[in-house]
Structure formats: C-alpha cells, structure tokens
Backbone as numpy.savetxt, mean C-alpha at the origin, in Angstrom:
# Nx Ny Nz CAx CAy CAz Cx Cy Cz
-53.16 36.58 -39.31 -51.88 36.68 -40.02 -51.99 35.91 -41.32
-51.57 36.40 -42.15 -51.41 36.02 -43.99 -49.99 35.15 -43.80
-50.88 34.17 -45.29 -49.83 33.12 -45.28 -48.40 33.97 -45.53
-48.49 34.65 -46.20 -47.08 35.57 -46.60 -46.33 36.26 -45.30
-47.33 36.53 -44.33 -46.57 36.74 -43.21 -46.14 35.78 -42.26
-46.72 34.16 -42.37 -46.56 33.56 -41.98 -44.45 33.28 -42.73
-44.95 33.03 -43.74 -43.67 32.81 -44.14 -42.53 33.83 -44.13
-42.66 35.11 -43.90 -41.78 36.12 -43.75 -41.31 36.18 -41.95
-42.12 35.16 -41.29 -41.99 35.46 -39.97 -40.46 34.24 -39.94
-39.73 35.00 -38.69 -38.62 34.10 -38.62 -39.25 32.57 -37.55
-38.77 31.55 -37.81 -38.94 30.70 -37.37 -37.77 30.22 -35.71
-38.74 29.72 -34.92 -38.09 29.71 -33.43 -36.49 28.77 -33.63
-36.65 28.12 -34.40 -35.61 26.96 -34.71 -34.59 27.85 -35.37
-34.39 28.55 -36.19 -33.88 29.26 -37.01 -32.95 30.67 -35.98
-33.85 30.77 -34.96 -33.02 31.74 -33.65 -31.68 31.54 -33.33
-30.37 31.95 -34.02 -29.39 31.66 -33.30 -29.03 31.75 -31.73
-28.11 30.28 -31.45 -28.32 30.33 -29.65 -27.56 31.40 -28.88
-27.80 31.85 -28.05 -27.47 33.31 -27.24 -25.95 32.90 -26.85
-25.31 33.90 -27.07 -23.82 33.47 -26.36 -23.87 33.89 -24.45
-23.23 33.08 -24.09 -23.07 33.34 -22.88 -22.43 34.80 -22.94
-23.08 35.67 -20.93 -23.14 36.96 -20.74 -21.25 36.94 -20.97
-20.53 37.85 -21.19 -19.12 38.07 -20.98 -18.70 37.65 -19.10
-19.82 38.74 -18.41 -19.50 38.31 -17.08 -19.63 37.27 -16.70
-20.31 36.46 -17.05 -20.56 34.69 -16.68 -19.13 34.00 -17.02
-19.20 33.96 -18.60 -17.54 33.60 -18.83 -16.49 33.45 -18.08
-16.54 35.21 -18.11 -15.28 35.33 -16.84 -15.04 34.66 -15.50
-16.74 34.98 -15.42 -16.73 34.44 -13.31 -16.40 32.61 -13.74
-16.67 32.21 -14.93 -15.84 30.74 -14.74 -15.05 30.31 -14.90
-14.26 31.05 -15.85 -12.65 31.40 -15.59 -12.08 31.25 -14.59
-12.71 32.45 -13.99 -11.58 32.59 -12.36 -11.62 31.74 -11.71
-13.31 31.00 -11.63 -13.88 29.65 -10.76 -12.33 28.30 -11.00
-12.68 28.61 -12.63 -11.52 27.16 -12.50 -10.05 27.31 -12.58
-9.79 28.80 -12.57 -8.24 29.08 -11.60 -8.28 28.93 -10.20
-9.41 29.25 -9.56 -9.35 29.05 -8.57 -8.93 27.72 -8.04
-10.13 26.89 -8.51 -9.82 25.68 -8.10 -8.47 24.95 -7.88
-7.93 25.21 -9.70 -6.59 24.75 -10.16 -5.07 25.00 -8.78
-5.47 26.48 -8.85 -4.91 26.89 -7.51 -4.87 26.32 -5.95
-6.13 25.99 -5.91 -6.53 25.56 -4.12 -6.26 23.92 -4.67
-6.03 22.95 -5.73 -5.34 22.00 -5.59 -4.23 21.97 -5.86
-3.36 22.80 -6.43 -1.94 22.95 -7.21 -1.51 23.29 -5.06
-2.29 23.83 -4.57 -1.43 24.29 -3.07 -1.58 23.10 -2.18
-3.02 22.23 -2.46 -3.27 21.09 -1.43 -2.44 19.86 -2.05
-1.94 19.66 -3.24 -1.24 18.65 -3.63 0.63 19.15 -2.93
0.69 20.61 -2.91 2.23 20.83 -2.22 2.43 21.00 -0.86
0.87 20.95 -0.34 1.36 20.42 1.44 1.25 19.19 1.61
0.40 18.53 0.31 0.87 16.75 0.96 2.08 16.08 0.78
2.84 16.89 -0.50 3.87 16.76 -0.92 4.96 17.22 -0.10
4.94 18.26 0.74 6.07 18.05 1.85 5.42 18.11 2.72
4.22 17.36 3.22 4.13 16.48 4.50 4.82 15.59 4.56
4.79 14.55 3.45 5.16 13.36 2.88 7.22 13.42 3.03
7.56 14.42 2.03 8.84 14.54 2.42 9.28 15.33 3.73
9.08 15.92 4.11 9.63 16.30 5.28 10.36 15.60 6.06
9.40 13.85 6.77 10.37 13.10 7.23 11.53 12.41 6.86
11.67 12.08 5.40 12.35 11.42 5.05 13.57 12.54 4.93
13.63 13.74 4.58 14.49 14.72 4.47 15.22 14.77 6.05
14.29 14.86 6.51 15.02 15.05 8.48 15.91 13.85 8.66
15.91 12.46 8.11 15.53 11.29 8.17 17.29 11.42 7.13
17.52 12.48 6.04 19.07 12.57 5.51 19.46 13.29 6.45
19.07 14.20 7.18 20.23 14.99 7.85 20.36 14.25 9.16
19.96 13.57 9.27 20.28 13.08 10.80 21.61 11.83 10.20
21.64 11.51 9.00 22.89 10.81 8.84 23.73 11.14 8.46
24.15 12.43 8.83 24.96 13.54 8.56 25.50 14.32 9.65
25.08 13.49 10.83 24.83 14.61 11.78 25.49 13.52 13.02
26.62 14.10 13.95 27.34 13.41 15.07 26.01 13.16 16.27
26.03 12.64 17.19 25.08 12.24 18.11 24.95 13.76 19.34
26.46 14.36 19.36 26.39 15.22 20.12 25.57 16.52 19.67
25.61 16.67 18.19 24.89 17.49 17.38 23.73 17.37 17.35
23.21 16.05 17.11 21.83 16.25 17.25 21.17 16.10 18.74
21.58 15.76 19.70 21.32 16.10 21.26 21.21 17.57 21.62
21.84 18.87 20.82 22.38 19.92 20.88 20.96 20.21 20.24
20.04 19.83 19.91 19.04 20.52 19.02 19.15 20.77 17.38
18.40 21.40 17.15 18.65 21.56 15.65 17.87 21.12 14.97
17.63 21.44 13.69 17.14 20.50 12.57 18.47 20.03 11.34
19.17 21.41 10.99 20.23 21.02 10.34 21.23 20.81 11.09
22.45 20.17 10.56 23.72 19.68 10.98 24.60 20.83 11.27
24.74 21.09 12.40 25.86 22.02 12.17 27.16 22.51 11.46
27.76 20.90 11.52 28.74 20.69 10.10 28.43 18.92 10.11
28.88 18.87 8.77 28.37 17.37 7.95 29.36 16.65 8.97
28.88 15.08 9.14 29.22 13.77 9.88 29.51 12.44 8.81
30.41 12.63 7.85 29.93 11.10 6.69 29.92 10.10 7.69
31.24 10.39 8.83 31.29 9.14 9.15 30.44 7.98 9.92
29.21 8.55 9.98 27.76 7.39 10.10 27.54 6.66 9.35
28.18 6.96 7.60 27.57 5.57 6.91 28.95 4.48 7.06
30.16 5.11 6.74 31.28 3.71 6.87 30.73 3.16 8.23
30.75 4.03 9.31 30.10 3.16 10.92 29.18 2.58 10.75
28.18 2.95 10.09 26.73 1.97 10.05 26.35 0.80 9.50
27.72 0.51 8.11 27.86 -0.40 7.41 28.86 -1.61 7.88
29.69 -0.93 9.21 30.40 -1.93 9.57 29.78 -2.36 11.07
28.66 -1.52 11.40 28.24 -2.23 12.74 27.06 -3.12 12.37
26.48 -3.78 11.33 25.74 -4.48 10.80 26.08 -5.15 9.28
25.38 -6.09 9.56 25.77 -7.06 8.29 24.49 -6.46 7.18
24.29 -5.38 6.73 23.10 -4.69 6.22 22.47 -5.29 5.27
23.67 -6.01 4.09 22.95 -6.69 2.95 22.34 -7.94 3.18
22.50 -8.98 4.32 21.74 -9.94 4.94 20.67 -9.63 5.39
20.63 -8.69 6.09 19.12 -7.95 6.65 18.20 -7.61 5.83
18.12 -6.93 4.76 17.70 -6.69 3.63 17.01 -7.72 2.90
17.94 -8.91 2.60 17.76 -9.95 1.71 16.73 -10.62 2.62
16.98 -10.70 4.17 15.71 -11.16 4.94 14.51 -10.91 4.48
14.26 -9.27 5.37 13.27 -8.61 4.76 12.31 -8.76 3.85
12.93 -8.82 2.23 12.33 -9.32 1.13 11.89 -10.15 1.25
13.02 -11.15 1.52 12.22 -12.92 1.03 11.13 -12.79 1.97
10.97 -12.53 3.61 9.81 -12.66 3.86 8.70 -11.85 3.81
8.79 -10.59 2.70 7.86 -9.95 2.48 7.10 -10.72 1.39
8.35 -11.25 0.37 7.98 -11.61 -0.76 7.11 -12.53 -0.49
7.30 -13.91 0.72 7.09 -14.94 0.78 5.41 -15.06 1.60
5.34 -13.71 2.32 4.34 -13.51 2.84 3.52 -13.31 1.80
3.20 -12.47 0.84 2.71 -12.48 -0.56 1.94 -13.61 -1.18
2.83 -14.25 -1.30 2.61 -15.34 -2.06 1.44 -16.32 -0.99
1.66 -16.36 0.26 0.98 -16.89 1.29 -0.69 -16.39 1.31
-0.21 -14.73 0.97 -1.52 -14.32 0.92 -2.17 -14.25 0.35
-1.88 -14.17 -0.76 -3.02 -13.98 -2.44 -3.43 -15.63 -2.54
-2.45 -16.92 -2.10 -3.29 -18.08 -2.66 -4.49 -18.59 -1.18
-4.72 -17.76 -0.16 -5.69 -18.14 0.65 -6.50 -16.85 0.45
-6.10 -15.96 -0.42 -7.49 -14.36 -0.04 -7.77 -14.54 -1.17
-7.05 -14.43 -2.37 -7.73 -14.68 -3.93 -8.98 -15.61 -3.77
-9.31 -17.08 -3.22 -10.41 -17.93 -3.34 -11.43 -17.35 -2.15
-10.79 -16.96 -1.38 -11.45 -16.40 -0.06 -12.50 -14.70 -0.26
-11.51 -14.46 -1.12 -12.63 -13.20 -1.68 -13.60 -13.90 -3.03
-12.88 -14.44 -3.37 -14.27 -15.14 -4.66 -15.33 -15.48 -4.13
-15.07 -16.34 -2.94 -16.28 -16.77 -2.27 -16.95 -15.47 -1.33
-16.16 -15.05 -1.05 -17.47 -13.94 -0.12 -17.66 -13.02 -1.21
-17.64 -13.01 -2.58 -18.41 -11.73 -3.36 -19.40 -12.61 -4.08
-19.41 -13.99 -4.25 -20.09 -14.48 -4.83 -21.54 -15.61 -4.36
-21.00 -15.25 -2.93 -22.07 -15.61 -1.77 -23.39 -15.18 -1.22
-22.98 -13.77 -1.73 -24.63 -12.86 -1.73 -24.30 -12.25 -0.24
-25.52 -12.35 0.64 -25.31 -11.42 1.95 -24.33 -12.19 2.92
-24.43 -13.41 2.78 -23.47 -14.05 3.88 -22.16 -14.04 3.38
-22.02 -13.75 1.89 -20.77 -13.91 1.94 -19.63 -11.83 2.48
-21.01 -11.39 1.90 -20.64 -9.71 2.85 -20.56 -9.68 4.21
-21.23 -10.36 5.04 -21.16 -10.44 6.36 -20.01 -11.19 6.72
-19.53 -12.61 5.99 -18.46 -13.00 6.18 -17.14 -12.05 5.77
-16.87 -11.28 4.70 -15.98 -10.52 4.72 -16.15 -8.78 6.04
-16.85 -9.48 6.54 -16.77 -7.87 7.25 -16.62 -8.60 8.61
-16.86 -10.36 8.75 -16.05 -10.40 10.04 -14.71 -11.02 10.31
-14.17 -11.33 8.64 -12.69 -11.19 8.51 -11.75 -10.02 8.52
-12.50 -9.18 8.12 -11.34 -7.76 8.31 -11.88 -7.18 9.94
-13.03 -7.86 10.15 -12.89 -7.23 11.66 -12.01 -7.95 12.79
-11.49 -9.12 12.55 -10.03 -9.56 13.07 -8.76 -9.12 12.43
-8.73 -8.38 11.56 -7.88 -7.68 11.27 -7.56 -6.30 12.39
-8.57 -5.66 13.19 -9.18 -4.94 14.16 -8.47 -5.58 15.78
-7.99 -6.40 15.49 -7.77 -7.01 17.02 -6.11 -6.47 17.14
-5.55 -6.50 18.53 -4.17 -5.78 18.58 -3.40 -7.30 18.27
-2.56 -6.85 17.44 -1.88 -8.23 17.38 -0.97 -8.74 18.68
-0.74 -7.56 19.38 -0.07 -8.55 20.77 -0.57 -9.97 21.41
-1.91 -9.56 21.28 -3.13 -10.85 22.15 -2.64 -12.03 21.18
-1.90 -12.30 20.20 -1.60 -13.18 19.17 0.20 -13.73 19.48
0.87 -12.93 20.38 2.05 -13.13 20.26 1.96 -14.49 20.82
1.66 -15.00 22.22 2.17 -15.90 23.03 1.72 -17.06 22.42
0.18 -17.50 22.02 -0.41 -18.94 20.78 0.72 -18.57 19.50
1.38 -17.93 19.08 1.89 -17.79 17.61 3.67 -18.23 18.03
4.13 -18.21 19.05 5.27 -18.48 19.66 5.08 -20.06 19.60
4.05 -20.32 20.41 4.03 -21.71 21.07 3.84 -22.58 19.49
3.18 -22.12 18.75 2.66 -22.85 17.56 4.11 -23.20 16.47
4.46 -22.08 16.78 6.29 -21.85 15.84 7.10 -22.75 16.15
7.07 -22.74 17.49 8.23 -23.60 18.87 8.09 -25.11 18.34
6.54 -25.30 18.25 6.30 -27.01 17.96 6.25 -27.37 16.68
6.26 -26.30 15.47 6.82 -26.78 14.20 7.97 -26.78 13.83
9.26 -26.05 15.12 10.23 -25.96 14.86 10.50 -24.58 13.39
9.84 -23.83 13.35 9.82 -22.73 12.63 10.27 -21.34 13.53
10.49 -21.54 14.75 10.53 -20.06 15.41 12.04 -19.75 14.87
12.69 -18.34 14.78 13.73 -18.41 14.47 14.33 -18.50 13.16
13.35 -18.26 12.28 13.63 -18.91 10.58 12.35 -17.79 9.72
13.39 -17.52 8.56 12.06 -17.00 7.59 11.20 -17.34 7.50
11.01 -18.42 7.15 9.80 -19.23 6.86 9.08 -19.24 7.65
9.09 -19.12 9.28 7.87 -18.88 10.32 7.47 -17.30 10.39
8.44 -16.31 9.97 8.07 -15.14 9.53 7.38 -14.91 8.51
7.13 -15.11 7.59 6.71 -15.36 6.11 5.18 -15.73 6.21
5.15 -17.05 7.40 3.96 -17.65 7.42 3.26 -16.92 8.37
3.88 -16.29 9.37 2.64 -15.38 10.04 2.41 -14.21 9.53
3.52 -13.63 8.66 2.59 -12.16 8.41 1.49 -12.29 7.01
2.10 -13.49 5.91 1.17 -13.68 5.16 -0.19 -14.38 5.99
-0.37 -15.11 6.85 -1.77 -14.80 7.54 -2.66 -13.59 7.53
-1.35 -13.01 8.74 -1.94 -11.45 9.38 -2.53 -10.77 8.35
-1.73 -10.88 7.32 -2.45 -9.79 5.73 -3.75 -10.51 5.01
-3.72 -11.72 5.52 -5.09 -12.27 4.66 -6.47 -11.08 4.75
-6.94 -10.88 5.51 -8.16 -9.76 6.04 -8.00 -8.75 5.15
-6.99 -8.11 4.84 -6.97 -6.64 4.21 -6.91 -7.17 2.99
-6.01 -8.42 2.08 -6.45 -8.83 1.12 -7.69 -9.01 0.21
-8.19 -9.91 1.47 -9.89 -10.50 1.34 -10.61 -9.55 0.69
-10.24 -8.18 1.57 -11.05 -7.07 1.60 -10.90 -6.05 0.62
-9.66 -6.30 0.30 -9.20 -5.30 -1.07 -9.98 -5.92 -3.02
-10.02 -7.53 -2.74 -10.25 -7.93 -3.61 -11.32 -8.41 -3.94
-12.43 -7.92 -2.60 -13.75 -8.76 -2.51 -14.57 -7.03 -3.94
-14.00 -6.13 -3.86 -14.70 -5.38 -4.58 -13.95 -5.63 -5.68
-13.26 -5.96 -6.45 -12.92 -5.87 -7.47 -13.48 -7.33 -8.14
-13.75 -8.27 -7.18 -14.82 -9.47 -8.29 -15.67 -9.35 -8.33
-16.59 -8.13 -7.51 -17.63 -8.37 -7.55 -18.27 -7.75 -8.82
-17.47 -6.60 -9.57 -17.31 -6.10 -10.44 -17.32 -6.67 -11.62
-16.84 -8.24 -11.59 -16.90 -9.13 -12.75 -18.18 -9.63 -13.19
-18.72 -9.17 -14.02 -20.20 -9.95 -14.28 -20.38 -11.50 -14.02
-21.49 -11.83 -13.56 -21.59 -13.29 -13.48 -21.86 -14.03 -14.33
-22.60 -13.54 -15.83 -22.65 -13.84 -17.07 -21.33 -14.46 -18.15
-20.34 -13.96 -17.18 -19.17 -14.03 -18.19 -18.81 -15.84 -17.39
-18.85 -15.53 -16.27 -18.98 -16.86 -15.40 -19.55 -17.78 -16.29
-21.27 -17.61 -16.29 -22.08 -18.09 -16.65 -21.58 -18.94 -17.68
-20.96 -18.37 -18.91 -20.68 -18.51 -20.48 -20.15 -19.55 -20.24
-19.01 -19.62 -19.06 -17.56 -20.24 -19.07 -18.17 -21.34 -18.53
-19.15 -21.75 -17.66 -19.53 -22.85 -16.86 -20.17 -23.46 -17.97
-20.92 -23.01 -19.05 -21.78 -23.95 -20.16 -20.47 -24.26 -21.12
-19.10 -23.80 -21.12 -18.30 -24.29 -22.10 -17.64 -25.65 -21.52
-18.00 -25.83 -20.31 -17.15 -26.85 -19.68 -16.63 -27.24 -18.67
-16.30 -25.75 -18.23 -15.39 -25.12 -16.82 -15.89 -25.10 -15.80
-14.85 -25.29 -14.76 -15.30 -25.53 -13.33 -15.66 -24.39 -12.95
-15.72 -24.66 -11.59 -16.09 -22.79 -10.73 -14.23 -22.60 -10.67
-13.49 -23.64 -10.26 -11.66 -22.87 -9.67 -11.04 -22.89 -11.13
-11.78 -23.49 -12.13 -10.92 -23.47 -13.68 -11.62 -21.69 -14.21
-12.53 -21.64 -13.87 -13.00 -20.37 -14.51 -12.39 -19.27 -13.78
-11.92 -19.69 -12.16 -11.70 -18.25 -11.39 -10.16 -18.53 -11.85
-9.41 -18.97 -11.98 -8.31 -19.14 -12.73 -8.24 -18.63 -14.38
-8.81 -18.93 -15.20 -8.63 -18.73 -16.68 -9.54 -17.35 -16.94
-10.41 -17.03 -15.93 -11.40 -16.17 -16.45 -11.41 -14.34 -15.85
-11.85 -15.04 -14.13 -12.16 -14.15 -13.09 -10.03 -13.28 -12.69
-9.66 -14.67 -12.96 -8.11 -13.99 -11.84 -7.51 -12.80 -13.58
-7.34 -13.20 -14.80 -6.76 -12.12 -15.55 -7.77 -11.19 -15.44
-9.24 -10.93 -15.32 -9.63 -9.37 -15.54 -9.80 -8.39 -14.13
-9.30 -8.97 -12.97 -8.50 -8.67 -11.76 -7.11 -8.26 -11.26
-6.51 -8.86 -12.54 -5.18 -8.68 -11.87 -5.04 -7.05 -11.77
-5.40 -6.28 -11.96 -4.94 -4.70 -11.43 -5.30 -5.00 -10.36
-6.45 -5.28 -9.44 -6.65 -5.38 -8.00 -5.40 -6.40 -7.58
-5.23 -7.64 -7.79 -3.87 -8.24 -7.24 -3.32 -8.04 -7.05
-2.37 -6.95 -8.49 -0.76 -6.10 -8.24 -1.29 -5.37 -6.79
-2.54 -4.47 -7.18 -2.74 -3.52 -5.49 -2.42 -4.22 -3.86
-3.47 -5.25 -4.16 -3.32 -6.12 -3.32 -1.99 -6.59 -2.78
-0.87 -6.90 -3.84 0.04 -7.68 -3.57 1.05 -6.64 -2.88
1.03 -5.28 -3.86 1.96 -4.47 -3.37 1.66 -3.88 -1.48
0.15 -3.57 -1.52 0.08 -3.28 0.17 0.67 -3.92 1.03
-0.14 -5.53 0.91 0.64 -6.90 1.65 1.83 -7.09 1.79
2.70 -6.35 0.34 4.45 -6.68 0.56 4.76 -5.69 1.71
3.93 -4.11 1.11 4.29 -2.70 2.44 4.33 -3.24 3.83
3.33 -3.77 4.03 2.45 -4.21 5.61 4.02 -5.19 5.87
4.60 -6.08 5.16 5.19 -7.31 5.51 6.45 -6.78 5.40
7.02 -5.73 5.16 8.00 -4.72 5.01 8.40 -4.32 6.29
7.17 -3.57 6.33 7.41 -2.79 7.67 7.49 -3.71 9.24
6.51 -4.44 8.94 5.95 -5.28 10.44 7.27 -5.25 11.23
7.03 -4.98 12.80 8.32 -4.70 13.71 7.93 -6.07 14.95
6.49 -6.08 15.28 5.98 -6.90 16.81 6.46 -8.28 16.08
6.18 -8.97 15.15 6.18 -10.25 15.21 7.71 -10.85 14.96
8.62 -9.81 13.56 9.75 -10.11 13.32 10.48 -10.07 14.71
10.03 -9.02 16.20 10.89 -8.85 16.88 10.93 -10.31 18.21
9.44 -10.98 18.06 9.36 -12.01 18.70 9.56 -13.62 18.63
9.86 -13.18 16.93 9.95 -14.68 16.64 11.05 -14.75 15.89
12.17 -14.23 15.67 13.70 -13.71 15.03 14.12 -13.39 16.07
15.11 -14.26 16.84 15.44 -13.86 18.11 17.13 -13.68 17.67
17.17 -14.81 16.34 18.83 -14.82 16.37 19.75 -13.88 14.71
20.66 -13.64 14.76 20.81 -12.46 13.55 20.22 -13.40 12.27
20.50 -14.42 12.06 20.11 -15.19 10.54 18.78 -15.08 10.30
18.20 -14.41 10.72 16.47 -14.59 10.90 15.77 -13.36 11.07
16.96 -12.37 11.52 15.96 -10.72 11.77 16.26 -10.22 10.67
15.02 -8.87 11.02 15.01 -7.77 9.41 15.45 -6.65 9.77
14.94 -6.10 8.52 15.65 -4.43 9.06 14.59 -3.70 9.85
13.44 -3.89 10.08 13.25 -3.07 11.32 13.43 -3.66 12.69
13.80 -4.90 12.94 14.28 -5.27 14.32 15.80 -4.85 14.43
16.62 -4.73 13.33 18.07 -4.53 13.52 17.69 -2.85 13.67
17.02 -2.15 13.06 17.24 -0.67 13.59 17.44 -0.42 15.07
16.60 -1.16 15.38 16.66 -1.21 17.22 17.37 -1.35 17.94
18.59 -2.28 17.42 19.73 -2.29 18.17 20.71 -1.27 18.24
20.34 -0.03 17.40 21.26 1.20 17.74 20.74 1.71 18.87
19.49 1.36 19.47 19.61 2.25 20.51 19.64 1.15 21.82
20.77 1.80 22.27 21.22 1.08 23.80 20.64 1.38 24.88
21.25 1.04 26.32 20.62 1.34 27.17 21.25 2.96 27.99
22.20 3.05 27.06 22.63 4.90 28.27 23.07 5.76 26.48
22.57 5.07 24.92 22.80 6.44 24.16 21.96 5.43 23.28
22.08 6.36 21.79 21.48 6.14 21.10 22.33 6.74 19.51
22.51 5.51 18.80 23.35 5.90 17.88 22.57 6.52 16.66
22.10 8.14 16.35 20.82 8.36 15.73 21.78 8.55 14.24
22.71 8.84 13.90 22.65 8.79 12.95 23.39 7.49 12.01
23.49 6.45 12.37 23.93 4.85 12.18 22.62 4.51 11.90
21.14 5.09 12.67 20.23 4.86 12.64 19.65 4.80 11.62
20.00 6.47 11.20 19.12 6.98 10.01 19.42 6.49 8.97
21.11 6.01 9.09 21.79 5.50 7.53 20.58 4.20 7.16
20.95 3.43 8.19 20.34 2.01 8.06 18.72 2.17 7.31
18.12 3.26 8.32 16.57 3.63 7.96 16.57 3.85 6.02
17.76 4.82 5.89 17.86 5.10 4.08 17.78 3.81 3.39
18.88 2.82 3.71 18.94 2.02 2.95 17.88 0.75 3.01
17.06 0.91 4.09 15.91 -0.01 3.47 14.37 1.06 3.10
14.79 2.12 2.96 13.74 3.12 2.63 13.84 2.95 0.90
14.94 3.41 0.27 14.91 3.95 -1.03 14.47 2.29 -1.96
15.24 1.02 -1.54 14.56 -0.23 -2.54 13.01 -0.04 -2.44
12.66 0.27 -1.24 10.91 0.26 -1.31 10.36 1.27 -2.31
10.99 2.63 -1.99 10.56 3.68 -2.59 10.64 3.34 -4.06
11.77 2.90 -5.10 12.21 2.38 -5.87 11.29 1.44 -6.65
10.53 0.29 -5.63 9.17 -0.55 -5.56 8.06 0.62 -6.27
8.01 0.98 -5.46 6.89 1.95 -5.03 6.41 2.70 -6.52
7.43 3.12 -7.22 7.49 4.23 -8.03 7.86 3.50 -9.60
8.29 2.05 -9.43 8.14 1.16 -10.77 6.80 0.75 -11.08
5.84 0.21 -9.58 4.73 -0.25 -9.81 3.45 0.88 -9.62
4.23 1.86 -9.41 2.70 2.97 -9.13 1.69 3.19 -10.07
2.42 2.43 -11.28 1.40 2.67 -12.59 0.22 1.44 -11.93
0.59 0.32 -11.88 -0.22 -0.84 -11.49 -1.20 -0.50 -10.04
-0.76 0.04 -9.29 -1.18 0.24 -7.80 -1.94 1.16 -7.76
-1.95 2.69 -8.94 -3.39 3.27 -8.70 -4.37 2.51 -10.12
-4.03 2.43 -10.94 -5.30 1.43 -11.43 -5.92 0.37 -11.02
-5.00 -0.18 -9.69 -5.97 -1.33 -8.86 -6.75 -0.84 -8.26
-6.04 0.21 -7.50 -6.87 0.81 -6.39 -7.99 1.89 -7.07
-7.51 2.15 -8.43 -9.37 3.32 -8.95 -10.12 2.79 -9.70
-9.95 1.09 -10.37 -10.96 0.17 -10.99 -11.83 -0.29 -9.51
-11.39 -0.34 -8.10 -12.10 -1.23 -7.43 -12.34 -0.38 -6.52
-12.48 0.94 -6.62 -12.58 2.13 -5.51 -14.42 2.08 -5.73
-15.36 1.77 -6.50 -16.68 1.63 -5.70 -16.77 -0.06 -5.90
-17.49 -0.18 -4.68 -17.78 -1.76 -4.70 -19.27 -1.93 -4.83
C-alpha cells in the first residue's frame, strides 16, 4: 500500500461509535418500566400492610362493643361515644406524660453507657467484636428470667413504683441494641483523625467527645430514636414495677379495659390513637435524621 493510500485510508479512531440496535433500546426501556412497576407495587403492599392496622385500629373507636362482637370490619353505624368514655375512664394526659419522661429518661441512660461502650468495642480490634456480639447476645435472653432480681433490686433502692426505676431499667435493657447500632458507625471514623487529635493534646474521652461523638451524631439520633420506640412501647417491665396509677404508662393502662367477663374494645382503641399519633408525629419530624443514621452505618 502507497503512502497516498495510506493517507486516504480512514483511520480506526476516526470510526464513529455504533449506536445501539433500536431493539436493545427498547428491551431497556421496558426493563426499567418494569422494574419501576414491580417497586411502585412492592412499596404499595408495604404501604397498606403498614396501614391496615392502624385503620382497623380507627374503626374500632367508632364502633359499640356489641358491634364489634357481631363481626365485621366496618361499623355498622358510627359510636363517638368511646372517645368522651375513654377520656373520662382514665386520666390519659398523666399517662402519656409518664410514658415520655421514661422513654425520654431511658435515652439519656442509654447513649451515656453505649456511646463509650461502643467506642471501646470498635476500637479494640477482635476482642472488642467478640465483646459486642456477647452484649447484644444478652439482649437475646427473655426478659421475664430478669423480672424477679429487677423487683428485688428496685424494692431495696426504694425505686419500685416510680419513673425513675422505670427509666433505669429500660435504659439498661436498650444498652445492647445501642452498643450495637453504634459500634458500626465508629468504626467508620478513621483512626488518623484520632491520631491528629491525640498529637494536638487530647485525651482518648476529650477526642471521643470533641471529635468522634459530632461526625456520629446521625448514628445517635438513630440510635436514640429506636431506644425511645423500644422504651415507648415496653409492656413486661412497666407492668411489674408500676403497680400504682402515678407510675404506669400507656401500655399498662390499655390493659385495664379489658376485664374479667368484657372487654371495652373501643375505649381501647381511642386510648391506643392517642398514644399512637405523638409517636407517629416523632416518627415523621425525625425521619430525615433516622434514615441517614441508619444508611451512613448500614455496612460495618
């Protein structure tokens, strides 16, 4: 070949790139309607999985006792009068205010013994992994085997009967799932940044304070918000150690609608609403905070 044909020849670089076949296109089109589809349908059965109960959960406070004994899902005809009854057979806004403080108080119990407690098992190497995996494995135990030592222990601090012995056992009980929520999110913190902070001056608890606890706090809010859920809900311990009204919550007072020959279901359900929606309320101010805790520390 002549230089002239050399240079008249088109060059490989110079090949414009092939467009994709039309049928390829298409088939990925449909691929990612498809998809869009098979999650647009799996996000609306979790979505009324999710509501379903709470919906059953309005009509039952709508609904006379004889009505809903009668079967049904809807009310045959509306019942208001379950919420004036439900509000005058309980002192509701005391119950409530319980609730909180010892959710709140449990909280606070828990983040200042799991915050140092996870520093140390992520920064321990293998023992400190083995130690967090045999703290959440007492998390694994039924808490009944805990009622009768947790009575006797209350009795002799003179705490049984009082928030404050509520407060202090469920912020325990939540330490484990804490530990465990926050042991991946330090471990995530470089140790270099540590490092820096220990040659400027700083302690190991001045650095996990000024350094390690602000580029965590999305895991904390997570942390804090589960621990409040868990300390929300809890029914075994509030029901054993709140024996008298100044001291129970709202899921031990739900219980007292049901007697021993009926069951007052829709006094029930009212009560169930009104400590449902402040949570939900929770739930849906901090959800911005609670999935960025939970998808910064989702690999460990």
């Amino acid at each position: 070949m002549t230089t002239a044909e050399l240079e008249l020849s088109p060059s490989v670089t110079d090949t414009p790139p092939r467009a994709p076949e039309p049928g390829l296109a298409r088939a990925r089109r449909r691929g990612m309607r498809h998809h869009r589809a098979g999650l647009t349908v799996l996000l609306a059965v979790i979505v009324l999985l999710t509501a379903v109960p709470v919906l059953y959960v309005v009509t039952l406070s709508i609904r006379s006792r004889d009505d809903v004994l009668n079967g049904g899902l809807l009310p045959s005809h509306p019942f208001w009068q379950n919420w004036p009854d439900a509000f005058r057979a309980v002192d509701l806004g005391r119950y409530l205010v319980n609730s909180w403080t010892v959710a709140a108080g449990s909280v606070v119990l828990t983040l200042l013994i799991a915050v140092p407690g996870a520093y140390f098992t992520a920064r321990a190497g293998r023992r400190g992994a083995r130690l967090a995996s045999l703290v959440l494995s007492s998390y694994c135990a039924p808490p009944v085997v805990a009622i009768l030592p947790l009575f006797f222990l209350l009795r002799n601090l003179g705490l049984n009967n009082t928030l404050t012995g509520l407060a202090l056992v469920d912020g325990l009980a939540n330490v484990p799932v804490a530990i465990w929520l926050l042991d991946g999110f330090i471990r995530k913190v470089p140790r270099e940044i540590e490092e820096a902070a220990w040659l400027d001056g700083l302690g190991t608890w001045t650095s996990l304070r000024r350094i390690v606890l602000p580029l965590i706090s999305p895991g904390v809010a997570a942390a804090a918000l589960i621990c409040f859920f868990l300390s929300y809900n809890e029914f075994l311990f509030a029901l054993s150690f709140a024996q008298d009204s100044g001291s129970q919550t709202l899921p031990v007072v739900l219980s007292l609608f049901q007697g021993d020959k009926n069951v007052e279901f829709g006094q029930q359900a009212v009560v169930s609403l009104a400590g449902i929606v402040p949570v939900y309320v929770l739930a849906v101010a901090a959800q911005r905070w609670l999935v960025a805790g939970l998808s910064s520390g989702a690999v460990k």
